[in-house]
Coordinates of C-alpha atoms in Angstrom, one line a residue:
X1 CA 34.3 24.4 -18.1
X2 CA 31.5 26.2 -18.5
X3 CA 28.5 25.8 -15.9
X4 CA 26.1 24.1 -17.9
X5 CA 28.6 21.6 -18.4
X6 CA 29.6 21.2 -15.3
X7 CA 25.8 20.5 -14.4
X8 CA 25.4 17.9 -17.1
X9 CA 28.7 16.4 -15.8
X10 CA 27.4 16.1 -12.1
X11 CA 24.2 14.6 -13.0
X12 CA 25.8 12.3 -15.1
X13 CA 28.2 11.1 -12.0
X14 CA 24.8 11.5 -10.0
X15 CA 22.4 8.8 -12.2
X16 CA 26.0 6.4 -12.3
X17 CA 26.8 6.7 -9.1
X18 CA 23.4 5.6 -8.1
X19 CA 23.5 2.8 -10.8
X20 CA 26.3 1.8 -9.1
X21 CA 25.1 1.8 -5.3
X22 CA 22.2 -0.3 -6.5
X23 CA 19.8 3.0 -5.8
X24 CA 17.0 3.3 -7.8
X25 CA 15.8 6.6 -8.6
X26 CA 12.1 7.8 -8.4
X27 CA 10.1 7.2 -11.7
X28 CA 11.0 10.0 -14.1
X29 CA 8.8 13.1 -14.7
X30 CA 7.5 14.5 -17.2
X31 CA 7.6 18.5 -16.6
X32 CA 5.3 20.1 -19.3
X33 CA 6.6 21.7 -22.4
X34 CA 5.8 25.4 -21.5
X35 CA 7.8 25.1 -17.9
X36 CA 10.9 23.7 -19.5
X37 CA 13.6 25.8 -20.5
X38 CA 16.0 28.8 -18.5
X39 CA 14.8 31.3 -16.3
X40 CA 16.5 33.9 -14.5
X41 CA 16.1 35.5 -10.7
X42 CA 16.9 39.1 -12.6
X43 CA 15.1 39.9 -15.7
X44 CA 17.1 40.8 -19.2
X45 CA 20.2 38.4 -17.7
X46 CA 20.6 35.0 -18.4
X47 CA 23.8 34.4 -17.9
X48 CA 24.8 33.5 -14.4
X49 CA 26.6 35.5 -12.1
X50 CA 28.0 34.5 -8.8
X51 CA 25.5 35.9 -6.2
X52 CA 23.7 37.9 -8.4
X53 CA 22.1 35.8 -10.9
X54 CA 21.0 32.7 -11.1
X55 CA 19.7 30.7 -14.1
X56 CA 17.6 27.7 -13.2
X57 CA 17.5 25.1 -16.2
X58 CA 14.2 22.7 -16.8
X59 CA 13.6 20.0 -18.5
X60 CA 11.3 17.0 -18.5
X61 CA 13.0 15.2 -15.8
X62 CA 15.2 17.1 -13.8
X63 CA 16.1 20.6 -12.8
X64 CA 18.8 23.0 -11.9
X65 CA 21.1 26.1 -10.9
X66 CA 24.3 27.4 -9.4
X67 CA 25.1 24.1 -7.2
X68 CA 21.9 22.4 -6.9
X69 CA 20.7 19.5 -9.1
X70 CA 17.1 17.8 -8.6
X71 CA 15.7 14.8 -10.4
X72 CA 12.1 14.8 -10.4
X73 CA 9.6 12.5 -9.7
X74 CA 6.1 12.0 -9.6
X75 CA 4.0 15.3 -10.0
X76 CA 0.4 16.6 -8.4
X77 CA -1.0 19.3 -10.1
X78 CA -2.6 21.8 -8.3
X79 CA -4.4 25.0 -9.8
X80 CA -1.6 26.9 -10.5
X81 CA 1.6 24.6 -9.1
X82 CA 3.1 21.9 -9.7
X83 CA 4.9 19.3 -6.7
X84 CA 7.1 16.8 -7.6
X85 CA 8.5 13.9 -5.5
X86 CA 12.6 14.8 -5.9
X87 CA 15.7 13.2 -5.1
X88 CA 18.3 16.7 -4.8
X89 CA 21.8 17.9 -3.9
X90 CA 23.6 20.8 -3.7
X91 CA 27.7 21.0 -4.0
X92 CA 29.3 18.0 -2.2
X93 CA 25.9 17.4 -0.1
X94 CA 25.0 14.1 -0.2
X95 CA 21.5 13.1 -2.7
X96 CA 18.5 13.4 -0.4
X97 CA 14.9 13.1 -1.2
X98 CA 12.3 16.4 -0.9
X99 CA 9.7 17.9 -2.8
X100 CA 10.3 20.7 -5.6
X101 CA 7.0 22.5 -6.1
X102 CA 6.8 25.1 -9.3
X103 CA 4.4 27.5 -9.2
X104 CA 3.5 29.9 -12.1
X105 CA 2.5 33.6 -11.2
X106 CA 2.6 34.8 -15.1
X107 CA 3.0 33.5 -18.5
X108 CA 7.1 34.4 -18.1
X109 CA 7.3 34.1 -14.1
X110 CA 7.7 30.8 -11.9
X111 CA 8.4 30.8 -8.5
X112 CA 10.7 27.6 -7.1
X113 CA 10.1 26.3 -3.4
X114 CA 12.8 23.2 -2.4
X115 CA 11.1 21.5 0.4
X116 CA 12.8 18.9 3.2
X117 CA 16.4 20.0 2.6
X118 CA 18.6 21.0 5.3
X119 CA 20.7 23.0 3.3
X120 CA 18.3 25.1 1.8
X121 CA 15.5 27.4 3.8
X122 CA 12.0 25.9 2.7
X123 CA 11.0 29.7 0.7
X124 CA 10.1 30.7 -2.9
X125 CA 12.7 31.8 -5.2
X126 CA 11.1 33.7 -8.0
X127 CA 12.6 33.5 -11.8
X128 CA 11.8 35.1 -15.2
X129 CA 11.5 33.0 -18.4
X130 CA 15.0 33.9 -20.7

């Protein structure tokens, strides 16, 4: 199975099993057209490669990359970023709520900061536009 489809399949389990549990997930988002798409942490790759690179997917409601998988929420624009209310989890971690905040340094060059997660340090990740 290829990673992509191993990310669609864990959000789908995601969205049912919160369906299920009676959950209710925060109000969709709607990420803008020109940050949606693949971007890679090394330039000229976007493939992954374990520990190397990484290739974070957007689209308009959710994001993600090697084992972490964010829905987003409500978004506040501010000059340059982008800070969305998220529900997130990463490998067998259970879905808790943060903040994911986008922040655009170049026409091809975000930078992603997952906020309020214990299993991740609270620091920017930079990526390149595939």
């Amino acid at each position: 199975m290829q990673p992509r489809d191993r990310y669609q399949l864990r959000q789908f389990v995601f969205f049912s099993l919160l369906g299920l549990l009676g959950c209710h997930a925060p109000a969709l988002a709607e990420v803008p057209a020109e940050w949606q798409g693949k971007w890679s942490s090394h330039s000229g790759r976007c493939e992954p490669v374990s520990g190397e690179v990484e290739v974070l997917t957007i689209t308009a409601a959710d994001l993600g990359f090697y084992e972490v998988g964010c829905e987003l929420g409500k978004a506040t624009r501010s000059g340059k970023s982008l800070r969305f209310d998220a529900r997130c989890y990463k490998g067998g971690s259970p879905v808790t709520p943060g903040k994911v905040v986008l922040r655009r340094h170049a026409a091809k060059e975000i930078d992603l900061t997952l906020e309020g997660f214990s299993w991740i340090a609270a620091k920017p990740q930079r990526f390149q536009r595939c």
